[in-house]
XYZ file of C-alpha atoms in Angstrom:
303
model
C 4.178 -0.002 -15.340
C 1.626 0.353 -12.587
C -0.585 -1.674 -10.291
C -3.559 0.297 -9.004
C -6.378 -0.444 -6.549
C -4.598 -3.360 -4.876
C -6.426 -4.481 -1.702
C -5.015 -5.098 1.763
C -7.740 -6.714 3.903
C -8.151 -6.448 7.657
C -8.222 -9.471 9.955
C -9.967 -10.417 13.151
C -8.635 -12.761 15.819
C -11.352 -15.301 16.602
C -9.531 -15.998 19.867
C -6.094 -15.058 21.218
C -4.290 -16.927 23.999
C -0.866 -15.936 25.337
C 0.800 -19.226 26.277
C 4.354 -18.147 27.123
C 7.271 -15.841 26.498
C 10.589 -16.499 24.797
C 13.922 -15.469 26.342
C 14.170 -12.674 23.752
C 10.925 -11.162 25.051
C 8.632 -12.212 22.212
C 5.336 -13.676 23.355
C 4.141 -17.116 22.321
C 0.572 -17.066 21.085
C -2.204 -19.277 19.860
C -4.833 -17.590 17.740
C -7.087 -17.962 14.720
C -7.022 -15.367 11.949
C -9.844 -14.550 9.590
C -9.740 -11.902 6.851
C -12.642 -9.497 6.379
C -13.554 -7.265 3.461
C -12.614 -4.008 5.194
C -9.574 -3.092 3.090
C -6.871 -0.507 2.622
C -6.037 0.191 -1.031
C -2.519 0.523 -2.422
C -1.176 1.873 -5.712
C 2.226 1.105 -7.213
C 4.127 3.084 -9.862
C 7.319 1.502 -11.158
C 10.467 3.627 -10.807
C 13.445 2.949 -13.056
C 15.846 4.839 -10.780
C 15.684 2.180 -8.063
C 14.208 4.587 -5.534
C 11.453 3.621 -3.115
C 9.071 6.308 -1.888
C 5.550 6.925 -0.712
C 3.039 9.214 -2.359
C 0.940 9.652 0.784
C 2.159 10.339 4.307
C 0.724 8.519 7.309
C 0.140 10.847 10.269
C 2.522 9.959 13.071
C 4.416 7.383 10.994
C 7.850 8.575 9.800
C 9.217 6.942 6.627
C 11.714 4.777 8.524
C 8.834 3.190 10.481
C 6.463 2.822 7.524
C 5.901 -0.903 7.004
C 5.079 -0.427 3.326
C 8.497 1.120 2.669
C 10.265 -1.421 4.877
C 8.589 -4.265 2.982
C 9.619 -2.822 -0.383
C 13.225 -2.388 0.760
C 13.263 -5.942 2.154
C 12.160 -7.414 -1.183
C 14.588 -5.223 -3.097
C 17.518 -6.323 -0.911
C 16.560 -9.991 -0.963
C 16.283 -10.193 -4.751
C 18.905 -7.675 -5.842
C 16.490 -6.002 -8.233
C 17.429 -2.527 -9.396
C 13.827 -1.505 -9.874
C 12.090 0.944 -7.560
C 8.537 1.967 -6.771
C 6.346 4.836 -5.648
C 3.667 3.605 -3.242
C 0.294 5.245 -2.657
C -1.919 4.187 0.228
C -5.581 4.839 0.975
C -6.243 3.956 4.621
C -9.590 2.551 5.698
C -8.443 0.096 8.349
C -8.058 1.968 11.655
C -4.540 2.432 12.990
C -4.100 1.039 16.486
C -7.247 -0.999 16.020
C -6.056 -4.600 16.292
C -7.202 -5.354 12.744
C -3.706 -5.762 11.292
C -3.862 -2.806 8.909
C -0.144 -2.027 8.842
C 0.768 -5.705 8.623
C -1.686 -6.248 5.785
C -0.305 -3.238 3.912
C 3.215 -4.660 4.221
C 2.104 -8.065 2.949
C 0.316 -6.513 -0.023
C 3.516 -4.626 -0.869
C 5.509 -7.879 -0.869
C 2.927 -9.685 -3.003
C 2.335 -6.820 -5.448
C 6.000 -5.928 -5.938
C 6.903 -9.582 -6.409
C 4.566 -9.371 -9.409
C 5.422 -5.833 -10.581
C 9.174 -6.376 -10.345
C 8.966 -9.952 -11.647
C 11.132 -11.223 -8.792
C 9.394 -14.616 -8.717
C 9.694 -15.464 -5.026
C 7.586 -18.312 -3.677
C 5.030 -17.931 -0.925
C 7.437 -19.493 1.567
C 10.189 -17.063 0.557
C 7.854 -14.081 0.868
C 6.706 -15.286 4.283
C 10.336 -15.418 5.411
C 10.699 -11.757 4.409
C 7.403 -10.947 6.122
C 8.198 -12.187 9.636
C 10.918 -9.622 10.508
C 8.436 -6.887 9.565
C 5.941 -8.009 12.215
C 4.350 -11.101 13.713
C 1.058 -10.611 11.839
C 2.572 -9.996 8.392
C 3.149 -13.684 7.459
C -0.523 -14.669 7.711
C -1.467 -12.092 5.076
C 1.114 -13.629 2.719
C -0.097 -17.114 3.703
C -3.437 -15.968 2.347
C -5.944 -18.209 4.130
C -7.852 -18.385 7.380
C -5.308 -19.833 9.755
C -4.649 -21.331 13.160
C -1.434 -19.681 14.332
C 1.153 -20.538 16.960
C 4.605 -19.392 18.045
C 4.989 -15.657 17.590
C 2.458 -15.970 14.779
C 4.624 -17.630 12.163
C 3.477 -21.252 12.606
C 0.390 -21.310 10.413
C -2.077 -24.047 9.519
C -4.952 -23.426 7.116
C -8.457 -23.873 8.539
C -11.816 -23.921 6.797
C -14.318 -21.657 8.516
C -18.068 -21.311 7.963
C -19.388 -18.278 6.121
C -19.885 -15.463 8.591
C -20.328 -11.693 8.717
C -19.034 -9.250 11.295
C -19.979 -5.957 12.867
C -16.714 -4.110 13.518
C -16.611 -1.060 15.774
C -13.670 1.129 16.739
C -14.107 2.961 20.057
C -12.681 6.448 20.410
C -9.183 5.112 21.124
C -6.048 3.772 19.455
C -4.076 1.140 21.368
C -0.288 0.648 20.933
C 0.411 -3.081 20.753
C 3.760 -2.861 22.570
C 2.156 -1.213 25.595
C -0.275 -4.091 26.022
C 2.289 -6.864 25.671
C 4.638 -5.169 28.156
C 1.965 -4.849 30.865
C 2.944 -6.745 34.042
C -0.595 -8.057 34.587
C -0.890 -9.669 31.149
C -1.768 -13.359 31.350
C 1.170 -15.277 29.856
C 0.411 -18.843 30.918
C -2.785 -19.882 29.161
C -2.989 -23.613 28.517
C -2.041 -24.887 25.085
C -4.904 -26.067 22.919
C -4.912 -27.994 19.656
C -6.291 -27.069 16.280
C -8.788 -29.911 16.773
C -10.029 -28.222 19.967
C -10.675 -25.040 18.016
C -12.381 -26.707 15.058
C -14.624 -28.796 17.330
C -16.183 -25.673 18.849
C -18.404 -22.976 17.335
C -15.640 -20.627 16.240
C -16.825 -17.438 17.901
C -17.561 -19.185 21.212
C -14.084 -20.664 21.507
C -11.590 -19.390 24.049
C -11.058 -15.709 24.782
C -8.740 -12.805 24.059
C -6.118 -12.684 26.824
C -5.305 -9.075 25.957
C -8.779 -7.765 26.788
C -8.322 -7.317 30.579
C -5.163 -5.252 30.083
C -6.700 -3.071 27.375
C -9.865 -2.573 29.408
C -7.804 -1.489 32.437
C -5.594 0.939 30.523
C -8.304 2.211 28.174
C -11.610 2.476 30.062
C -13.240 3.969 26.965
C -12.734 0.603 25.239
C -14.257 -1.223 28.203
C -17.221 1.150 28.207
C -17.720 0.725 24.474
C -17.544 -3.064 24.774
C -20.127 -3.175 27.551
C -22.452 -0.793 25.750
C -22.172 -2.628 22.431
C -22.762 -5.976 24.148
C -25.901 -4.586 25.763
C -27.240 -3.344 22.412
C -26.575 -6.693 20.740
C -27.796 -8.858 23.612
C -31.313 -9.279 22.121
C -29.669 -10.747 19.011
C -27.863 -13.375 21.066
C -24.381 -12.378 19.900
C -21.330 -11.618 22.019
C -18.703 -8.914 21.600
C -14.983 -9.604 21.452
C -11.883 -7.471 20.951
C -9.602 -8.182 17.979
C -5.873 -8.450 18.597
C -4.570 -5.812 20.995
C -7.564 -3.545 20.299
C -9.103 -1.147 20.267
C -11.549 -2.552 17.683
C -14.445 -4.694 18.841
C -16.496 -7.081 16.754
C -19.507 -9.371 16.817
C -20.143 -12.353 14.553
C -23.348 -12.956 12.577
C -24.536 -15.803 10.370
C -25.612 -13.456 7.573
C -24.329 -10.125 6.264
C -27.887 -8.770 6.356
C -27.917 -9.291 10.137
C -24.652 -7.375 10.556
C -25.945 -4.567 8.322
C -29.149 -4.308 10.362
C -27.159 -4.200 13.602
C -24.953 -1.458 12.156
C -28.026 0.535 11.109
C -29.509 0.300 14.589
C -26.235 1.193 16.340
C -25.562 4.203 14.122
C -29.152 5.416 14.595
C -28.685 5.340 18.363
C -25.386 7.195 17.997
C -26.967 9.885 15.802
C -29.731 10.348 18.347
C -27.177 10.678 21.133
C -25.282 13.332 19.166
C -28.451 15.379 18.677
C -29.340 15.308 22.371
C -25.743 15.782 23.559
C -26.158 12.610 25.591
C -23.151 11.378 27.541
C -24.603 7.900 28.059
C -23.395 6.480 24.755
C -19.732 5.845 23.909
C -18.152 7.403 20.851
C -17.119 5.224 17.929
C -14.756 6.224 15.142
C -15.949 3.378 12.916
C -18.953 1.079 12.757
C -18.828 -1.255 9.762
C -20.612 -4.408 8.599
C -18.099 -6.768 6.971
C -18.057 -10.118 5.227
C -15.652 -12.805 6.371
C -13.359 -13.894 3.546
C -12.357 -17.466 2.771
C -8.975 -16.307 1.492
C -6.881 -13.225 0.788
C -7.922 -11.376 -2.410
C -4.328 -11.665 -3.709
C -3.769 -15.308 -2.820
C -3.510 -16.345 -6.472
C -0.927 -13.636 -7.218
C 1.755 -15.961 -5.848
C 2.407 -18.785 -8.274
C 3.961 -21.317 -5.903
């Protein structure tokens, strides 16, 4: 048995406040997650020998650190199934981009293998397996736009207006742990309520507390953010960083507006390449995306 072309969508953080730190070192956050249609794709081939392996290697990610394999082993241990799986992964979500690619991949593994193996776990049970894999993994199992608190595990569904996004990855990858361990990270933002968030235009609400640290440690991200903001200023849209970076994004009312902005940005970049100009930052990715109301696999979990 197989499951092919299974999506793992990226997310953006509409805001991100660091409100405290637990004695064990984990940071307490408030944030809002939204899925976008930039997706990794996974493939699953059932193995009768009980083995779990990957068909594609991730550069710089040894098997013991691969969240897809860790998720599969976690489900196998929790359910006692003797079935195994071979996992293939096509990466489109940038690594070290703040878009939750690894976390989304892990969640898709839990959801897909729960179906392929017939283990029948509920959403709540899968979310319990998801949290030890990473703070962002539970929201992808939760499957809806969410207001999140705690270390990311306290989730409340929110209904967001239809929006599109221009997503851009500067020429950098940012390790999350480095940002959260920085001594100058703000850790005392005031608590807000879900009502505060919903009462404000979503993109204008709050800030990303991680931005100042990332901009200090990675000046190429700061330069890219300033340049992108200047290009988009005539459109009246702001630029924000997602998660711990390095990806930046801007919100638009219509996908056509995001596509037009992408076309203009990439044209400027192509012109800069031809003239060997040093005045424009480099981007690894510039993509127009649609905001999703829910995870593509939300209905794969029966209860």
